[in-house]
XYZ file of C-alpha atoms in Angstrom:
451
model
C 0.000 0.000 0.000
C 1.397 3.400 -0.898
C 1.929 5.489 2.196
C 0.972 9.141 2.226
C 3.570 11.617 3.444
C 2.913 12.892 6.941
C 1.775 16.467 6.717
C 1.246 18.757 9.701
C -2.368 19.268 10.528
C -3.711 22.365 8.859
C -0.726 22.598 6.534
C -2.619 22.393 3.333
C -2.153 25.124 0.819
C -3.700 28.307 2.012
C -4.351 27.018 5.538
C -1.001 27.706 7.223
C 0.728 30.790 5.783
C 3.989 30.271 7.692
C 4.246 26.645 6.535
C 3.474 27.660 2.967
C 5.928 30.559 3.222
C 8.820 28.289 4.268
C 7.996 25.235 2.116
C 7.062 27.029 -1.073
C 9.768 25.796 -3.473
C 8.941 28.544 -5.899
C 9.906 31.269 -3.354
C 13.613 30.886 -2.436
C 13.883 34.606 -1.730
C 11.089 34.328 0.807
C 12.770 31.382 2.497
C 16.094 33.257 2.679
C 14.343 36.307 4.095
C 12.589 34.177 6.704
C 15.857 32.525 7.725
C 17.547 35.918 8.076
C 14.706 37.251 10.239
C 14.854 34.188 12.493
C 18.633 34.520 12.800
C 18.309 38.169 13.786
C 15.720 37.309 16.440
C 17.992 34.623 17.867
C 20.893 37.088 18.055
C 18.711 39.678 19.818
C 17.508 37.115 22.354
C 21.076 35.928 22.964
C 22.247 39.516 23.527
C 19.413 40.134 25.986
C 20.200 36.934 27.892
C 23.892 37.846 28.056
C 23.044 41.316 29.353
C 20.845 39.834 32.081
C 23.569 37.361 33.039
C 26.154 40.130 33.354
C 24.109 42.865 35.006
C 20.620 41.681 35.714
C 17.692 43.601 34.222
C 18.861 46.976 35.515
C 21.038 49.219 33.452
C 24.542 49.887 34.725
C 24.762 53.378 36.195
C 27.619 55.510 34.908
C 27.131 58.508 37.127
C 28.575 61.791 38.296
C 27.797 64.154 41.151
C 27.728 67.517 39.347
C 26.301 69.737 42.060
C 28.529 72.742 41.241
C 27.744 72.825 37.507
C 24.713 75.107 37.802
C 26.488 77.575 40.116
C 29.668 77.595 38.005
C 27.767 78.101 34.756
C 25.798 81.006 36.211
C 29.107 82.597 37.229
C 30.527 82.445 33.712
C 32.844 79.441 34.006
C 33.342 77.303 30.900
C 34.254 73.752 29.908
C 35.692 72.387 26.683
C 36.850 69.193 25.048
C 39.356 68.897 22.201
C 39.369 72.683 21.915
C 35.597 73.000 21.472
C 33.628 74.779 24.197
C 30.566 72.895 25.404
C 28.280 72.542 28.410
C 29.864 70.152 30.883
C 26.784 67.928 31.078
C 26.868 67.560 27.309
C 30.545 66.588 27.448
C 29.890 64.030 30.166
C 26.859 62.647 28.345
C 28.874 62.113 25.165
C 31.572 60.425 27.232
C 29.101 57.845 28.527
C 27.588 59.290 31.709
C 23.895 58.388 32.030
C 22.934 59.556 35.543
C 23.536 62.629 37.712
C 23.603 62.439 41.517
C 21.962 65.500 43.101
C 22.055 66.472 46.769
C 18.999 68.040 48.436
C 19.259 70.054 51.670
C 16.229 70.887 53.810
C 16.885 74.629 53.954
C 16.248 76.241 50.596
C 18.307 79.433 50.577
C 21.642 78.285 49.151
C 23.411 75.734 46.957
C 21.880 72.343 47.602
C 18.370 73.414 48.546
C 15.268 72.051 46.875
C 15.007 74.858 44.315
C 18.693 74.619 43.417
C 18.485 70.819 43.141
C 15.500 71.121 40.817
C 17.497 73.367 38.467
C 20.351 70.847 38.410
C 17.856 68.080 37.646
C 16.189 70.053 34.855
C 19.561 70.672 33.209
C 20.277 66.960 33.475
C 16.920 66.223 31.860
C 17.759 68.572 28.976
C 20.793 66.375 28.304
C 18.837 63.102 28.570
C 20.465 62.239 31.888
C 18.652 60.439 34.688
C 18.744 61.733 38.262
C 19.474 60.205 41.642
C 18.406 62.489 44.501
C 20.288 62.413 47.804
C 18.111 63.540 50.717
C 20.635 64.828 53.263
C 17.876 65.496 55.845
C 20.063 68.358 57.018
C 20.585 72.024 56.181
C 23.964 71.190 54.642
C 25.747 68.403 52.832
C 26.412 65.636 55.322
C 29.232 63.126 55.763
C 30.320 60.374 58.118
C 31.569 63.126 60.469
C 28.575 65.450 60.233
C 24.895 64.535 60.489
C 23.323 67.687 61.908
C 19.581 67.995 62.200
C 17.906 70.768 60.184
C 17.299 73.770 62.397
C 13.512 73.499 62.041
C 13.525 69.928 63.440
C 16.397 70.242 65.890
C 14.323 70.217 69.077
C 11.940 67.439 68.038
C 12.078 63.972 69.615
C 12.734 61.105 67.206
C 9.074 60.135 66.696
C 7.987 63.695 65.854
C 11.078 64.230 63.731
C 10.189 61.103 61.754
C 6.712 62.512 61.089
C 8.244 65.765 59.843
C 10.701 63.861 57.637
C 7.882 61.850 56.087
C 5.850 64.964 55.279
C 8.899 66.803 53.897
C 9.991 63.862 51.722
C 6.585 63.418 50.134
C 6.252 67.150 49.455
C 9.729 67.364 47.928
C 9.184 64.486 45.508
C 5.796 65.885 44.498
C 7.445 69.263 43.881
C 9.996 67.660 41.566
C 7.236 65.825 39.701
C 5.286 69.051 39.101
C 8.376 70.353 37.278
C 8.483 67.290 35.051
C 11.449 65.759 36.877
C 10.945 62.015 36.936
C 13.301 59.738 38.779
C 12.872 56.608 40.838
C 16.289 56.407 42.511
C 16.732 58.019 45.929
C 19.627 57.945 48.362
C 18.487 58.478 51.944
C 21.285 60.312 53.705
C 24.964 60.477 52.864
C 27.510 58.275 54.680
C 25.067 57.394 57.444
C 27.191 54.777 59.255
C 26.763 56.574 62.607
C 23.490 58.420 62.236
C 21.288 60.801 60.305
C 19.240 63.970 60.875
C 20.731 64.710 64.310
C 20.522 61.104 65.520
C 24.299 60.789 65.601
C 26.838 58.734 67.531
C 29.532 61.400 67.662
C 33.276 60.906 67.672
C 33.431 59.601 71.235
C 31.124 56.656 70.565
C 32.480 53.075 70.408
C 32.440 52.982 66.627
C 33.388 49.315 66.376
C 30.847 48.070 68.915
C 27.975 47.022 66.653
C 25.733 46.039 69.565
C 26.084 49.484 71.162
C 25.542 51.199 67.803
C 22.481 49.096 67.085
C 20.844 49.761 70.460
C 21.752 53.449 70.765
C 21.871 54.767 67.193
C 20.794 52.458 64.409
C 17.333 51.551 65.731
C 16.417 55.246 66.134
C 18.091 56.062 62.831
C 15.946 53.396 61.175
C 12.813 55.289 62.248
C 14.028 58.350 60.332
C 15.019 56.297 57.283
C 11.723 54.424 57.223
C 9.710 57.645 57.528
C 11.630 59.225 54.658
C 10.999 56.197 52.471
C 7.301 56.141 53.336
C 6.983 59.784 52.312
C 8.790 59.231 49.024
C 6.723 56.134 48.232
C 3.485 58.082 48.741
C 4.612 60.362 45.913
C 6.414 57.732 43.831
C 5.354 54.103 44.197
C 8.221 52.975 41.935
C 10.966 54.502 44.085
C 14.151 52.548 44.796
C 16.502 53.314 47.672
C 20.246 53.520 48.172
C 21.591 53.331 51.729
C 25.014 54.958 51.608
C 27.858 54.019 53.977
C 31.403 55.354 54.137
C 33.367 52.623 55.901
C 33.949 50.178 53.051
C 36.938 48.693 54.896
C 34.660 47.685 57.804
C 32.503 45.184 55.943
C 31.283 43.400 59.105
C 30.063 46.675 60.618
C 28.422 47.662 57.335
C 26.657 44.295 57.144
C 25.508 44.652 60.775
C 24.101 48.103 59.997
C 22.164 46.813 56.988
C 20.845 43.876 59.024
C 19.645 46.170 61.824
C 17.780 48.631 59.651
C 16.187 45.831 57.604
C 14.898 44.296 60.832
C 13.392 47.688 61.681
C 11.404 48.112 58.498
C 13.823 50.047 56.272
C 13.960 49.051 52.634
C 17.397 48.589 51.060
C 17.560 48.165 47.297
C 21.253 49.059 47.028
C 24.101 49.516 49.482
C 26.021 52.655 48.539
C 29.731 52.949 49.319
C 32.226 55.802 49.440
C 35.604 54.999 47.872
C 38.342 57.641 47.966
C 41.453 55.413 47.848
C 43.981 58.247 48.035
C 42.595 59.373 51.404
C 45.176 58.546 54.057
C 44.595 55.462 56.152
C 41.612 54.015 54.273
C 43.398 51.701 51.870
C 46.361 49.352 51.665
C 47.221 50.859 48.295
C 45.783 48.106 46.111
C 42.609 48.399 44.030
C 41.996 44.657 44.415
C 41.394 45.154 48.155
C 38.374 47.337 47.493
C 37.117 44.863 44.902
C 37.303 42.088 47.511
C 35.558 44.121 50.244
C 32.774 45.300 47.925
C 32.136 41.720 46.885
C 32.133 40.523 50.510
C 29.620 43.200 51.506
C 27.245 42.404 48.652
C 27.352 38.722 49.628
C 26.984 39.239 53.395
C 24.217 41.857 53.127
C 22.430 40.204 50.244
C 22.150 43.594 48.539
C 23.745 44.873 45.325
C 26.278 47.685 45.634
C 26.525 51.138 44.080
C 29.667 53.250 44.440
C 27.975 56.463 45.572
C 31.160 58.545 45.646
C 34.629 58.012 44.239
C 37.460 60.154 42.887
C 41.220 60.021 42.364
C 43.684 62.925 42.123
C 45.871 63.620 39.106
C 48.462 65.590 41.130
C 50.675 64.633 44.059
C 50.572 68.079 45.650
C 47.614 70.412 46.059
C 46.363 72.885 48.703
C 43.113 72.918 50.609
C 41.289 70.660 53.022
C 41.939 67.587 50.875
C 45.692 68.134 50.642
C 46.432 64.899 52.525
C 44.429 62.780 50.083
C 47.485 61.842 48.052
C 48.231 58.200 48.847
C 48.746 56.611 45.438
C 47.457 53.147 44.623
C 49.850 50.578 43.192
C 50.111 51.035 39.386
C 48.139 54.294 39.504
C 50.522 57.246 39.931
C 49.073 60.632 40.833
C 49.168 61.878 37.250
C 46.519 62.520 34.627
C 47.255 59.126 33.077
C 47.081 57.491 36.499
C 43.723 59.135 37.174
C 42.377 57.947 33.820
C 43.644 54.391 34.306
C 42.293 54.150 37.860
C 38.820 55.250 36.832
C 38.817 53.002 33.773
C 39.843 49.933 35.780
C 37.399 50.666 38.607
C 34.550 51.014 36.114
C 35.627 47.831 34.353
C 35.590 45.836 37.586
C 32.214 47.203 38.680
C 30.636 46.719 35.251
C 31.648 43.066 35.129
C 30.596 42.306 38.704
C 27.080 40.889 38.881
C 26.370 42.518 42.266
C 27.607 46.051 41.500
C 25.095 48.198 39.667
C 26.806 51.540 39.198
C 29.471 54.141 39.979
C 29.199 57.884 40.660
C 32.298 60.082 40.240
C 32.416 62.945 42.725
C 32.332 66.454 41.203
C 34.190 65.915 37.915
C 33.204 69.465 36.910
C 34.635 71.357 39.924
C 37.981 72.548 38.569
C 38.072 75.986 40.240
C 37.984 74.996 43.905
C 39.697 72.766 46.428
C 38.696 69.689 44.432
C 40.611 70.681 41.285
C 43.151 67.824 41.514
C 40.272 65.305 41.561
C 38.245 67.007 38.810
C 38.188 65.571 35.299
C 38.818 69.027 33.849
C 41.991 71.088 34.117
C 42.228 74.572 35.613
C 41.143 76.210 32.338
C 38.098 73.952 32.007
C 39.500 71.703 29.282
C 38.711 68.006 29.609
C 41.439 65.715 30.864
C 41.888 62.286 29.302
C 40.196 60.904 32.422
C 36.849 61.817 30.862
C 37.518 59.047 28.330
C 37.293 56.437 31.098
C 33.503 56.331 30.811
C 33.742 55.206 27.183
C 36.885 53.005 27.194
C 36.389 50.999 30.392
C 34.887 47.933 28.716
C 38.154 47.260 26.847
C 40.902 48.997 28.852
C 43.687 46.894 27.309
C 42.825 48.111 23.792
C 42.622 51.687 25.045
C 46.029 51.278 26.722
C 47.597 50.282 23.403
C 45.945 53.234 21.634
C 47.234 55.690 24.253
C 50.739 54.213 24.035
C 50.777 54.591 20.260
C 49.557 58.172 20.593
C 52.313 58.982 23.096
C 54.952 57.414 20.829
C 53.750 59.490 17.885
C 54.132 62.657 19.948
C 57.721 62.054 21.030
C 61.088 61.233 19.502
C 62.049 57.677 18.618
C 62.057 55.641 21.817
C 63.378 52.091 21.596
C 62.218 51.051 25.072
C 58.667 52.310 24.541
C 58.424 50.621 21.164
C 59.668 47.356 22.597
C 57.176 47.508 25.468
C 54.347 48.300 23.081
C 55.233 45.387 20.824
C 55.345 43.059 23.820
C 51.909 44.354 24.850
C 50.478 43.519 21.440
C 52.039 40.060 21.559
C 50.518 39.391 24.979
C 47.129 40.594 23.776
C 47.242 38.172 20.854
C 47.977 35.406 23.349
C 44.947 36.418 25.401
C 46.955 37.759 28.365
C 44.830 40.854 28.826
C 46.121 42.137 32.168
C 49.751 41.730 31.145
C 49.081 43.428 27.815
C 47.426 46.350 29.596
C 50.329 46.704 32.037
C 52.965 46.661 29.272
C 51.056 49.157 27.130
C 50.690 51.564 30.047
C 54.388 51.170 30.796
C 55.141 52.044 27.169
C 52.973 55.159 27.434
C 54.652 56.234 30.691
C 58.105 55.750 29.156
C 57.156 57.823 26.122
C 55.575 60.556 28.256
C 58.747 60.790 30.345
C 60.757 61.639 27.231
C 58.542 64.482 26.028
């Protein structure tokens, strides 16, 4: 008996257009087109899966705290890149920055108040930059050493202060929304290891006694944090929260802090960290140490990490209150190249780490004040090569070779530099990325020394 070929149900001519489209022997162009479309879809799905594997669903934050930009611009200061004058936010955007970190003080009469912060945010919006608001819950920018209460709440007990914080936080977010400023990322406090909004341990407290801190500071602090979050959530149900700590070297204390506030109803979406490696006494001089501690904290706390503040100087001598922040990391001299390489490598590590979701550079725009050695612009407002870090960090070894070749082209014949550069290229071909990067940077340094 002659067997009939098995045909999918409903695959008769005119009944299944996709089947007819693929099987129609008279339409090879259609079949090729279909195959190409399917291949493209597979590639898109694969890229999406890879992105999720590397970073989860969230985008990676390439951020900067640019709180002085509005004030500097209004006072006639300028920025430029490659000889062309441009707004600093536009320069940073083109370099790869996607988010601006904006501080908000309770008092509204000076830099940092709600009105000032809204202007910074609107300028960011004009440049297609997202915003992350930092609620200091103080009349001034706070730090691990300073968590003063706003004057209007100074005499209130914790419970009443929490009520005031909740009302203020809701009103502030609603104010931003009326101006068309839309953001869902909020940092509650700044370096709040030992307190917030006047609930503060002080310098005489046993700062390594986590039980004492929990009982005397953190539980009360949690009431303020929770109230602030409740107010924000009333105005923005999609809000996410960063809890920012300064003591990245004290991972056990940081984890204990996170545990305590979670137990007291505070929501933690990200743990923020401060990382100023050139500050005396906070580092052993090796970038890998920070990488290890950040990883340990994300594991122990169960929360992803954001670097809320970081910076690195490009000079080994500078005046002002930060003049002691000049302890160089190994392989990162206090030069413009060292600054660029540090930032590039830090971004590379954070980008590739599944539990680190972003990095904010502290005041890259502030070249005319005490921060000028840490700024990414020189004293005349021209961009340093450090600005490139936000665009080259994914392939720092290739960038290192490009910079070495550029330096060689700008100097006289240099046998040592050429030899180092060739060795770097050889190592790269062999897949030895770190060694290639080191040799290429050595070649650049050798060439720069002979200019």
